[in-house]
XYZ file of C-alpha atoms in Angstrom:
678
model
C -34.055 22.016 -9.853
C -35.078 18.623 -11.180
C -38.431 17.014 -10.801
C -37.986 13.561 -9.097
C -40.906 12.248 -11.179
C -38.822 12.620 -14.333
C -36.393 9.901 -13.326
C -38.590 7.785 -11.036
C -38.117 4.045 -11.913
C -41.106 2.274 -13.354
C -43.477 0.515 -10.856
C -42.220 -3.005 -10.143
C -38.850 -2.404 -11.808
C -37.043 -2.031 -8.434
C -36.088 -5.443 -6.895
C -36.880 -6.395 -3.354
C -33.434 -7.772 -2.737
C -30.688 -6.313 -0.584
C -28.658 -3.829 -2.476
C -26.845 -0.441 -2.811
C -28.240 2.524 -4.732
C -26.742 5.655 -6.222
C -28.271 9.072 -7.032
C -26.511 11.038 -9.827
C -26.767 14.698 -10.747
C -27.130 16.164 -14.234
C -23.374 15.902 -14.776
C -23.361 12.129 -13.935
C -21.687 12.741 -10.598
C -22.681 10.469 -7.811
C -24.239 12.677 -5.028
C -25.614 10.082 -2.647
C -24.979 6.386 -1.928
C -27.227 4.273 0.395
C -28.002 0.596 1.179
C -31.197 -1.149 1.925
C -32.295 -4.560 3.191
C -34.998 -4.332 0.502
C -34.463 -1.862 -2.318
C -38.038 -1.369 -3.529
C -39.525 0.192 -0.271
C -36.382 2.226 0.405
C -36.175 3.805 -3.058
C -39.968 4.342 -3.266
C -39.701 6.408 -0.066
C -37.650 9.050 -2.002
C -40.391 9.640 -4.599
C -43.212 10.669 -2.391
C -44.549 14.198 -2.097
C -41.655 16.634 -1.492
C -43.638 18.258 1.353
C -43.411 14.958 3.274
C -39.643 14.524 2.890
C -36.990 15.855 5.210
C -35.561 19.146 3.858
C -32.142 17.629 3.283
C -33.657 14.563 1.486
C -35.822 16.904 -0.614
C -32.720 18.846 -1.634
C -30.971 15.673 -2.639
C -33.760 14.243 -4.806
C -34.280 17.585 -6.561
C -30.523 17.869 -7.198
C -30.391 14.420 -8.632
C -31.230 13.446 -12.228
C -31.158 9.724 -12.139
C -30.910 6.696 -9.748
C -29.457 3.280 -10.235
C -28.950 0.248 -7.960
C -26.826 -2.865 -7.609
C -28.244 -6.005 -6.081
C -26.088 -8.013 -3.592
C -26.559 -11.251 -1.795
C -26.543 -10.258 1.828
C -26.752 -7.122 4.026
C -23.144 -7.530 4.990
C -22.198 -7.323 1.259
C -24.357 -4.197 1.033
C -22.568 -2.634 3.959
C -19.162 -3.298 2.419
C -20.128 -2.064 -0.997
C -21.723 1.128 0.421
C -18.482 1.926 2.238
C -16.356 1.332 -0.763
C -18.525 3.536 -2.967
C -18.653 6.317 -0.406
C -14.839 6.278 -0.296
C -14.634 6.152 -4.179
C -17.201 8.697 -5.155
C -17.107 11.094 -2.199
C -20.831 11.943 -2.539
C -21.783 15.380 -1.347
C -25.009 14.405 0.372
C -23.530 11.478 2.448
C -22.343 11.949 6.008
C -18.540 12.362 5.993
C -16.618 12.857 9.267
C -14.128 15.601 9.240
C -11.040 15.194 11.448
C -9.341 18.478 12.309
C -6.044 16.784 12.731
C -4.011 13.629 12.087
C -3.693 11.738 15.363
C -0.199 10.446 16.167
C 0.410 6.871 17.040
C 3.326 4.967 18.584
C 4.755 2.589 16.009
C 7.248 -0.192 16.141
C 8.682 -1.172 12.715
C 8.791 -4.873 13.134
C 9.268 -5.381 9.414
C 12.803 -4.028 9.647
C 15.931 -5.984 10.551
C 16.494 -3.651 13.530
C 12.947 -2.552 14.594
C 12.578 1.159 15.391
C 10.247 2.906 17.813
C 8.773 6.143 16.475
C 5.822 8.458 16.160
C 3.760 7.907 13.009
C 0.655 9.565 11.504
C -1.601 8.597 8.599
C -2.449 5.207 7.111
C -1.215 2.020 8.680
C 1.616 0.188 6.942
C 2.004 -3.595 6.773
C 4.479 -5.074 9.214
C 4.346 -2.148 11.679
C 2.827 -2.500 15.173
C 0.784 0.466 16.220
C -0.366 1.703 19.657
C -2.724 4.606 20.216
C -3.823 6.983 18.786
C -2.699 9.639 21.308
C -4.027 13.115 21.583
C -0.476 14.710 21.350
C 2.827 13.532 20.026
C 4.605 14.766 23.199
C 2.560 12.218 25.243
C 4.049 9.431 23.151
C 7.571 10.769 23.541
C 7.275 11.021 27.293
C 6.087 7.419 27.497
C 8.858 6.168 25.201
C 11.500 8.119 27.147
C 10.438 6.253 30.221
C 10.385 2.854 28.636
C 13.708 3.088 26.950
C 15.442 2.586 30.264
C 13.972 -0.893 30.345
C 13.547 -1.620 26.618
C 16.451 0.164 24.925
C 15.136 -0.128 21.388
C 16.581 2.083 18.713
C 14.661 5.270 17.912
C 17.038 6.861 15.380
C 16.302 7.408 11.659
C 17.768 5.050 9.037
C 20.237 7.728 8.026
C 21.603 8.157 11.599
C 21.725 4.410 11.937
C 23.756 3.875 8.829
C 26.101 6.706 9.734
C 26.726 5.201 13.164
C 27.604 1.833 11.537
C 30.034 3.469 9.153
C 31.937 5.480 11.862
C 31.713 2.696 14.497
C 30.347 4.935 17.243
C 26.770 4.922 18.572
C 24.676 8.008 19.120
C 24.180 9.775 22.476
C 21.308 7.433 23.423
C 23.704 4.459 23.004
C 26.121 6.091 25.508
C 23.490 6.836 28.111
C 21.902 3.433 28.050
C 18.656 4.317 26.322
C 19.622 2.302 23.213
C 21.071 -1.074 22.948
C 23.328 0.159 20.095
C 22.770 -2.542 17.542
C 24.482 -0.221 14.989
C 27.935 -1.025 16.543
C 27.219 -4.633 17.405
C 26.635 -4.316 21.153
C 23.614 -6.598 20.656
C 22.804 -8.895 17.797
C 19.775 -8.495 15.566
C 17.857 -11.274 17.264
C 18.562 -9.734 20.722
C 17.411 -6.383 19.533
C 14.237 -7.835 18.069
C 13.477 -9.509 21.303
C 13.739 -6.117 23.079
C 11.272 -4.690 20.487
C 8.842 -7.512 21.035
C 9.054 -7.154 24.843
C 8.383 -3.353 24.322
C 5.315 -4.263 22.276
C 4.033 -6.725 24.902
C 4.387 -4.073 27.633
C 2.535 -1.498 25.527
C -0.175 -4.061 24.793
C -0.989 -4.327 28.509
C 1.019 -7.316 29.645
C 2.827 -5.451 32.384
C 2.637 -7.695 35.457
C 5.151 -10.251 34.317
C 7.916 -7.603 33.705
C 7.395 -5.936 36.988
C 7.546 -9.098 38.908
C 10.654 -10.247 37.044
C 12.434 -6.983 37.634
C 11.534 -6.901 41.285
C 12.858 -10.561 41.673
C 16.132 -9.516 39.919
C 16.423 -6.436 42.162
C 16.109 -8.579 45.343
C 18.628 -11.119 44.080
C 21.134 -8.347 43.241
C 20.701 -6.822 46.678
C 21.154 -10.222 48.307
C 24.351 -10.687 46.348
C 25.512 -7.159 47.458
C 25.407 -5.903 43.875
C 23.957 -2.655 44.967
C 24.528 -0.668 41.757
C 22.630 -3.306 39.779
C 19.832 -3.306 42.354
C 19.601 0.469 42.221
C 19.485 0.425 38.402
C 16.747 -2.176 38.490
C 14.854 -0.093 41.119
C 14.895 2.929 38.827
C 13.751 0.729 35.932
C 10.755 -0.400 37.941
C 9.928 3.179 38.773
C 10.121 4.186 35.159
C 7.713 1.413 34.192
C 5.241 2.397 36.896
C 5.392 6.037 35.938
C 4.688 5.002 32.329
C 1.692 2.914 33.479
C 0.359 5.751 35.534
C 0.048 7.943 32.400
C -2.838 5.681 31.320
C -5.397 5.504 34.087
C -7.128 2.184 34.842
C -10.805 2.533 33.924
C -11.855 -1.078 33.545
C -10.644 -3.570 36.080
C -11.077 -6.723 33.977
C -8.268 -5.765 31.506
C -10.904 -5.073 28.796
C -9.998 -4.417 25.175
C -12.788 -2.157 23.857
C -13.562 0.920 21.805
C -16.256 3.202 23.175
C -18.051 5.486 20.724
C -20.334 8.360 21.764
C -22.347 10.845 19.637
C -23.476 14.407 20.377
C -25.718 15.991 17.712
C -28.094 18.873 16.859
C -30.205 19.500 13.856
C -27.211 20.443 11.664
C -24.101 18.839 12.924
C -22.824 15.876 14.989
C -19.630 15.105 16.894
C -18.217 11.646 17.473
C -15.752 10.799 20.276
C -13.885 7.512 20.511
C -11.959 6.160 23.484
C -9.632 3.242 22.764
C -9.249 1.039 25.906
C -6.584 -1.654 25.900
C -5.852 -3.775 28.911
C -8.379 -1.796 30.917
C -6.532 1.529 30.276
C -7.376 4.366 27.989
C -4.644 4.205 25.413
C -5.978 6.878 23.086
C -8.813 9.158 22.089
C -10.041 10.701 18.853
C -12.887 12.654 17.559
C -14.657 13.738 14.373
C -17.313 16.296 13.327
C -19.737 16.123 10.500
C -22.533 18.047 8.859
C -25.763 16.138 8.821
C -26.336 16.555 5.032
C -28.718 13.558 5.052
C -31.665 12.639 7.205
C -29.956 10.390 9.694
C -30.586 9.445 13.344
C -28.103 8.501 16.084
C -27.959 4.873 14.958
C -27.122 5.943 11.469
C -24.339 8.215 12.635
C -22.938 5.314 14.652
C -22.977 3.056 11.549
C -21.172 5.664 9.479
C -18.565 6.247 12.232
C -17.939 2.529 12.446
C -17.428 2.215 8.692
C -15.015 5.186 8.722
C -13.058 4.068 11.858
C -12.580 0.311 10.921
C -12.941 0.462 7.141
C -9.581 2.399 7.028
C -7.608 -0.380 8.599
C -8.019 0.316 12.346
C -7.705 -2.828 14.434
C -11.064 -4.075 15.757
C -11.116 -4.935 19.572
C -13.156 -7.667 21.210
C -15.822 -5.174 22.300
C -17.277 -2.115 20.545
C -19.591 -0.111 22.802
C -21.985 2.364 21.128
C -24.834 4.601 22.356
C -27.261 3.124 19.853
C -27.088 0.009 17.744
C -27.400 0.353 13.919
C -30.582 -1.053 12.568
C -30.256 -3.830 11.715
C -27.174 -4.478 13.909
C -26.370 -8.047 12.809
C -24.756 -7.132 9.411
C -22.466 -4.624 11.105
C -21.588 -7.161 13.748
C -20.703 -9.732 11.153
C -18.711 -7.172 9.156
C -16.656 -6.268 12.239
C -16.176 -9.954 13.203
C -14.910 -10.569 9.686
C -12.355 -7.723 9.925
C -11.105 -9.038 13.368
C -11.170 -12.701 12.463
C -13.067 -13.555 15.574
C -16.328 -12.692 17.253
C -16.844 -8.967 18.091
C -19.396 -7.895 20.769
C -21.262 -4.878 19.436
C -23.570 -3.504 22.130
C -24.843 -0.629 24.289
C -23.586 -0.856 27.977
C -26.452 -0.899 30.421
C -24.748 -0.817 33.885
C -21.498 -0.825 35.755
C -18.057 0.614 34.904
C -18.605 0.514 31.210
C -21.693 2.563 31.322
C -19.924 5.106 33.509
C -17.066 5.364 31.068
C -19.521 5.724 28.208
C -21.016 8.762 30.059
C -17.532 10.227 30.124
C -17.093 9.750 26.428
C -20.530 11.268 25.811
C -19.546 14.393 27.798
C -16.373 14.619 25.667
C -18.559 14.452 22.530
C -20.823 17.233 23.792
C -17.822 19.488 24.599
C -16.243 18.762 21.134
C -19.476 19.789 19.436
C -19.815 22.967 21.422
C -16.166 23.861 20.814
C -16.524 23.155 17.087
C -19.589 25.317 16.755
C -17.805 28.169 18.540
C -14.796 27.918 16.232
C -16.818 27.484 13.055
C -19.363 30.234 13.556
C -17.042 33.058 12.654
C -15.285 30.996 9.955
C -18.474 29.900 8.217
C -19.958 33.398 8.510
C -16.832 34.923 6.984
C -16.754 32.532 4.004
C -20.414 33.077 3.350
C -20.009 36.867 3.493
C -16.950 36.681 1.184
C -18.895 34.682 -1.486
C -21.773 37.005 -1.180
C -19.593 40.077 -1.602
C -17.981 38.565 -4.753
C -21.487 37.827 -6.154
C -22.672 41.372 -5.493
C -19.509 43.096 -6.815
C -19.555 41.023 -10.076
C -23.327 41.121 -10.323
C -23.708 37.319 -10.374
C -27.119 35.565 -10.197
C -25.843 33.375 -7.312
C -22.859 33.003 -5.105
C -19.999 31.233 -6.792
C -19.696 27.959 -4.832
C -16.961 26.680 -7.231
C -14.195 29.036 -8.146
C -11.303 28.095 -10.538
C -8.209 30.283 -10.802
C -5.508 30.010 -13.484
C -1.932 31.381 -13.491
C 1.032 31.288 -15.939
C 4.600 30.759 -14.787
C 7.871 30.603 -16.676
C 11.616 31.522 -16.279
C 12.602 33.926 -18.977
C 10.315 32.221 -21.490
C 11.532 28.682 -20.716
C 9.501 25.947 -19.030
C 6.165 27.662 -19.525
C 3.483 26.066 -17.402
C 0.070 26.893 -15.997
C -1.912 25.960 -12.934
C -5.599 25.534 -12.134
C -6.730 25.614 -8.468
C -10.258 24.987 -7.260
C -12.083 26.491 -4.231
C -15.420 25.084 -3.309
C -17.503 26.909 -0.634
C -14.552 29.170 -0.058
C -12.153 26.250 0.808
C -9.355 24.829 -1.290
C -10.159 21.493 -2.903
C -6.636 20.244 -3.663
C -7.842 16.927 -5.225
C -9.211 19.045 -8.082
C -5.963 21.022 -8.759
C -4.487 20.532 -12.314
C -1.275 21.455 -14.040
C -0.672 22.312 -17.732
C 2.393 22.472 -20.015
C 2.068 25.107 -22.733
C 2.339 23.114 -26.006
C 0.939 25.406 -28.633
C 4.047 27.620 -29.076
C 7.487 28.446 -27.613
C 8.621 31.520 -25.849
C 7.137 34.072 -23.496
C 3.558 35.234 -24.112
C 1.316 35.130 -21.033
C -1.788 36.254 -22.989
C -1.454 33.532 -25.596
C -0.608 30.960 -22.838
C -3.833 31.937 -20.956
C -5.918 31.509 -24.114
C -4.453 28.067 -24.744
C -4.967 26.862 -21.133
C -8.587 28.066 -20.930
C -9.319 26.552 -24.318
C -7.881 23.196 -23.337
C -9.684 23.042 -19.989
C -13.149 23.835 -21.389
C -12.670 21.740 -24.555
C -12.117 18.856 -22.319
C -15.195 19.800 -20.345
C -17.267 19.880 -23.535
C -15.807 16.556 -24.646
C -16.848 14.875 -21.386
C -20.336 16.328 -21.654
C -20.594 15.020 -25.095
C -19.705 11.507 -23.781
C -22.748 11.716 -21.461
C -24.943 12.915 -24.346
C -25.654 16.348 -22.661
C -23.790 18.616 -25.161
C -22.100 18.097 -28.328
C -18.607 19.489 -29.113
C -18.647 22.118 -31.876
C -17.518 20.783 -35.165
C -14.786 23.373 -35.653
C -13.057 22.347 -32.442
C -10.910 19.284 -32.475
C -11.376 17.490 -29.097
C -8.224 16.500 -27.263
C -7.412 12.908 -26.369
C -9.440 11.362 -23.662
C -6.429 9.463 -22.321
C -5.956 9.982 -18.678
C -9.560 10.890 -17.832
C -11.635 8.746 -15.527
C -14.483 6.560 -16.751
C -17.967 7.838 -17.075
C -19.468 5.799 -14.229
C -19.754 8.751 -11.932
C -16.179 8.816 -10.685
C -14.682 12.289 -10.552
C -13.199 13.265 -13.977
C -10.491 15.822 -14.529
C -12.587 18.568 -15.994
C -16.140 17.361 -15.771
C -17.626 20.135 -13.680
C -17.755 23.810 -14.628
C -17.057 26.573 -12.265
C -19.479 29.326 -11.274
C -16.557 31.816 -11.425
C -13.388 31.658 -13.447
C -10.591 33.918 -12.120
C -7.324 34.638 -14.097
C -4.213 36.148 -12.665
C -3.756 39.327 -14.617
C -5.491 42.300 -15.896
C -7.427 43.235 -19.150
C -5.229 41.365 -21.657
C -5.484 38.025 -19.726
C -9.214 38.434 -19.098
C -9.772 39.207 -22.812
C -7.727 36.130 -23.827
C -9.808 33.865 -21.480
C -13.076 35.491 -22.696
C -12.012 34.781 -26.344
C -11.340 31.127 -25.515
C -14.813 30.747 -23.943
C -16.520 32.449 -26.822
C -14.769 30.183 -29.418
C -16.199 27.217 -27.546
C -19.633 28.645 -27.158
C -19.550 28.796 -23.404
C -21.534 31.660 -21.993
C -22.696 30.509 -18.582
C -19.427 30.849 -16.703
C -18.603 34.140 -14.998
C -15.101 35.530 -15.586
C -12.833 38.084 -13.880
C -9.135 38.906 -13.487
C -7.243 39.934 -10.494
C -4.332 42.323 -11.216
C -1.474 42.330 -8.701
C -0.469 46.003 -8.842
C -3.522 47.502 -7.251
C -5.491 44.348 -6.589
C -8.134 45.452 -9.183
C -10.866 43.101 -10.413
C -11.244 43.296 -14.200
C -14.326 42.141 -16.105
C -14.413 41.224 -19.765
C -15.325 44.188 -22.013
C -15.069 46.770 -19.247
C -12.643 49.683 -19.492
C -12.668 50.343 -15.774
C -11.953 47.801 -13.009
C -14.149 46.860 -10.139
C -12.370 48.068 -6.965
C -13.261 46.133 -3.791
C -12.465 47.761 -0.369
C -9.187 46.661 1.149
C -11.107 45.364 4.116
C -13.417 43.322 1.892
C -13.666 39.627 2.699
C -14.541 38.993 -0.912
C -11.245 40.586 -2.055
C -9.372 38.647 0.563
C -10.862 35.397 -0.726
C -9.925 36.299 -4.365
C -6.385 37.080 -3.179
C -6.127 33.698 -1.454
C -7.346 31.947 -4.672
C -4.930 33.895 -6.783
C -1.976 33.377 -4.437
C -2.680 29.620 -4.310
C -2.707 29.420 -8.139
C 0.602 31.351 -8.177
C 2.150 28.970 -5.579
C 1.021 25.883 -7.440
C 2.257 27.232 -10.766
C 5.709 28.233 -9.343
C 6.197 24.883 -7.765
C 5.443 23.033 -11.023
C 7.687 25.368 -13.018
C 10.591 24.880 -10.617
C 10.129 21.151 -10.650
C 10.299 21.084 -14.483
C 13.311 23.364 -14.538
C 15.071 21.254 -11.973
C 14.602 18.103 -14.017
C 15.796 19.908 -17.175
C 18.952 21.186 -15.544
C 19.828 17.854 -13.965
C 19.183 15.775 -17.088
C 22.287 13.910 -18.322
C 23.220 12.124 -21.428
C 22.003 8.780 -20.109
C 18.570 10.142 -19.340
C 17.409 9.935 -22.959
C 18.742 6.451 -23.667
C 15.674 4.297 -24.402
C 14.993 1.464 -21.970
C 17.509 2.702 -19.380
C 15.818 3.566 -16.058
C 17.167 5.323 -12.991
C 18.467 2.185 -11.302
C 20.517 0.991 -14.181
C 21.782 4.516 -14.918
C 23.177 4.741 -11.421
C 24.582 1.223 -11.651
C 26.493 2.226 -14.864
C 27.912 5.468 -13.303
C 28.807 3.683 -10.102
C 30.712 0.904 -11.995
C 32.711 3.097 -14.408
C 33.034 6.177 -12.105
C 32.407 8.812 -14.788
C 30.641 9.380 -18.088
C 34.074 9.653 -19.873
C 35.102 6.154 -18.904
C 31.563 4.944 -19.698
C 31.913 6.282 -23.293
C 35.147 4.495 -23.735
C 33.782 1.103 -22.478
C 33.095 -1.730 -24.959
C 29.871 -3.663 -25.166
C 31.426 -6.561 -23.293
C 32.579 -4.213 -20.479
C 29.082 -2.784 -20.190
C 27.677 -6.263 -19.869
C 29.689 -6.718 -16.729
C 27.448 -4.303 -14.918
C 24.721 -6.061 -12.895
C 21.360 -5.746 -14.691
C 22.787 -4.744 -18.019
C 22.193 -7.277 -20.822
C 23.820 -7.315 -24.229
C 20.987 -5.609 -26.005
C 20.898 -2.797 -23.422
C 24.703 -2.518 -23.567
C 24.596 -2.174 -27.326
C 21.915 0.606 -27.083
C 23.985 2.547 -24.467
C 27.159 2.215 -26.555
C 25.435 3.402 -29.707
C 23.671 6.331 -27.917
C 26.898 7.613 -26.339
C 28.992 7.170 -29.462
C 26.561 9.190 -31.529
C 26.831 12.232 -29.326
C 29.520 14.896 -29.049
C 31.143 14.819 -25.639
C 30.269 17.715 -23.380
C 32.637 20.665 -23.189
C 35.203 20.332 -20.422
C 34.440 22.133 -17.141
C 36.548 25.100 -16.379
C 37.580 26.403 -12.955
C 36.648 30.105 -13.426
C 38.969 31.194 -10.731
C 42.202 29.679 -12.127
C 41.339 28.924 -15.700
C 42.317 25.290 -15.193
C 40.458 22.655 -17.315
C 38.989 20.045 -14.993
C 39.400 16.601 -16.376
C 37.619 13.322 -15.852
C 37.158 13.588 -12.091
C 34.702 16.434 -12.235
C 32.543 15.089 -15.056
C 29.114 14.222 -13.875
C 26.195 12.807 -15.791
C 23.510 14.027 -13.534
C 24.541 17.793 -13.428
C 25.912 19.292 -16.723
C 28.636 21.820 -16.142
C 28.164 25.307 -17.600
C 30.982 26.579 -19.894
C 30.610 30.028 -18.445
C 28.793 31.577 -15.524
C 25.412 33.020 -16.056
C 25.357 36.820 -15.823
C 21.753 37.620 -16.410
C 19.579 37.486 -13.203
C 16.860 34.888 -13.108
C 13.280 36.120 -13.001
C 10.397 33.903 -12.293
C 7.211 35.301 -13.938
C 3.977 34.200 -12.585
């Protein structure tokens, strides 16, 4: 635990300008980012007597080892920089809203020649019109199914669309009138785009014009005694009204607004957001967060607005919140800048909007109660598992960061290793790493484990040396720093040591890992191995394993960590093997990428004809210049042609037609069974 007085800035050194500040821990990792209208009083408040600080703030300042700041011109710039740094550094003491699911949205791909209606999740893409988010994907599909009667926009994938164009027949939706069938030319691209734009207008809330137009057309058809057409229009009107009824009218003035409510206790907070478009609730979403910093309701609202709109969500004309951030003007200016016009950020005081805010607040309270019910057992189980591991291995504290390593190969080829990371009992996939065994060839799991552990912790020592915390031993040659992040506090590949290192294996693998740690002088990392046969836990230097009960939560957590490392290693090994088996003669030609390789094979039809081609003939291929043609010709002429493929059933030699560059043909079938060794 650090003493805040050891890194407190000198009196008068802190400016009084607006700015953003960062606290770092002993490893140089950014653990908290904050902003202030005036940096001096804000930062000085962190260095008062610890007894007067909020417990979470006291934990943060005692974990930190340094503080730094950046001066900006305005509070709006400070807000923008704070959000950027929180997204970049992912500081552990900042409020971060966790979403338990990815919310689906209705998307119209207006950037395509023939726009498509589909369900999408994740980040927004340029040129795509989004509506929602919705609570469930089936709610989107029900709405779309009703609207396709009136706006028959295509919903098929690009593969299905291309196939229909090739065979000249539309899919089922084209036959039943729920697709205009642009794939077979029933409508032109412009006509289909007009349908897609009408679909978007209807979803955006401009519904009255379409209903009035359809009703007029229905009456005209009935007057002309075109009763079938009139009946079809009547059904279309009914479909549109049913689609409209799925989104209840909550605000009579066709308001576009987002309503945000917060429910909180001392430890956690839940945020609920209702998206109202055209006076109707078009979507709902929610987040839950741990209150790892001392923050009030206004602060939670500010963080929620940053996360919601900083990620690209469209900003409506009104944003209604339970409490205004203090000060509110920078946030209002930021939102207006994102929208491109004035945004009204306020707390509703009366009328329908206040009533709807009460509904959103009730949803937030229910979401917090449900989250606490679900998490109680989960959090308790994880805590018990970590404590059981600490007790069984006689650790000084629970292992909050666990790293596990596994070796994988196929009969001694494509030997790789994996490193997975669990923090607080949960997988942290952004910290996963993969290794290729470089020190030797062949099958030797023990030697491979020694190499991987040595490389991982040699990099750790190297990065500590860069911060001046620990020098690399002279006898160890540090690896190249290429590919690591900078030392400005951003997460590095191997910057943080684990409290517990787990290897997949028994005594030999544990001994190899221990030897690698000893060679680097690392003695503050606990080590164990988990053997598959009897799920025994092996400690270095011990003749007998530690046997955890089968019902132990600690053993279950170790198994999950080990199995995740095995899965990650197997996936990487299979990927390497697939690339090796599908490598052809053109793959190693310098300066020849995938696109031009395909162009060459498509032009000549086979590798045999490509070998026989002259430089001038190679230059005829689009994208192939004379220099590249000469390189290809020289590379192919210097190699012995592959052995001809043989039909093992008839003994017939298969000539040019079966020769493929991407998949080399084996001269004889493999008889030995494949074994993937973890």
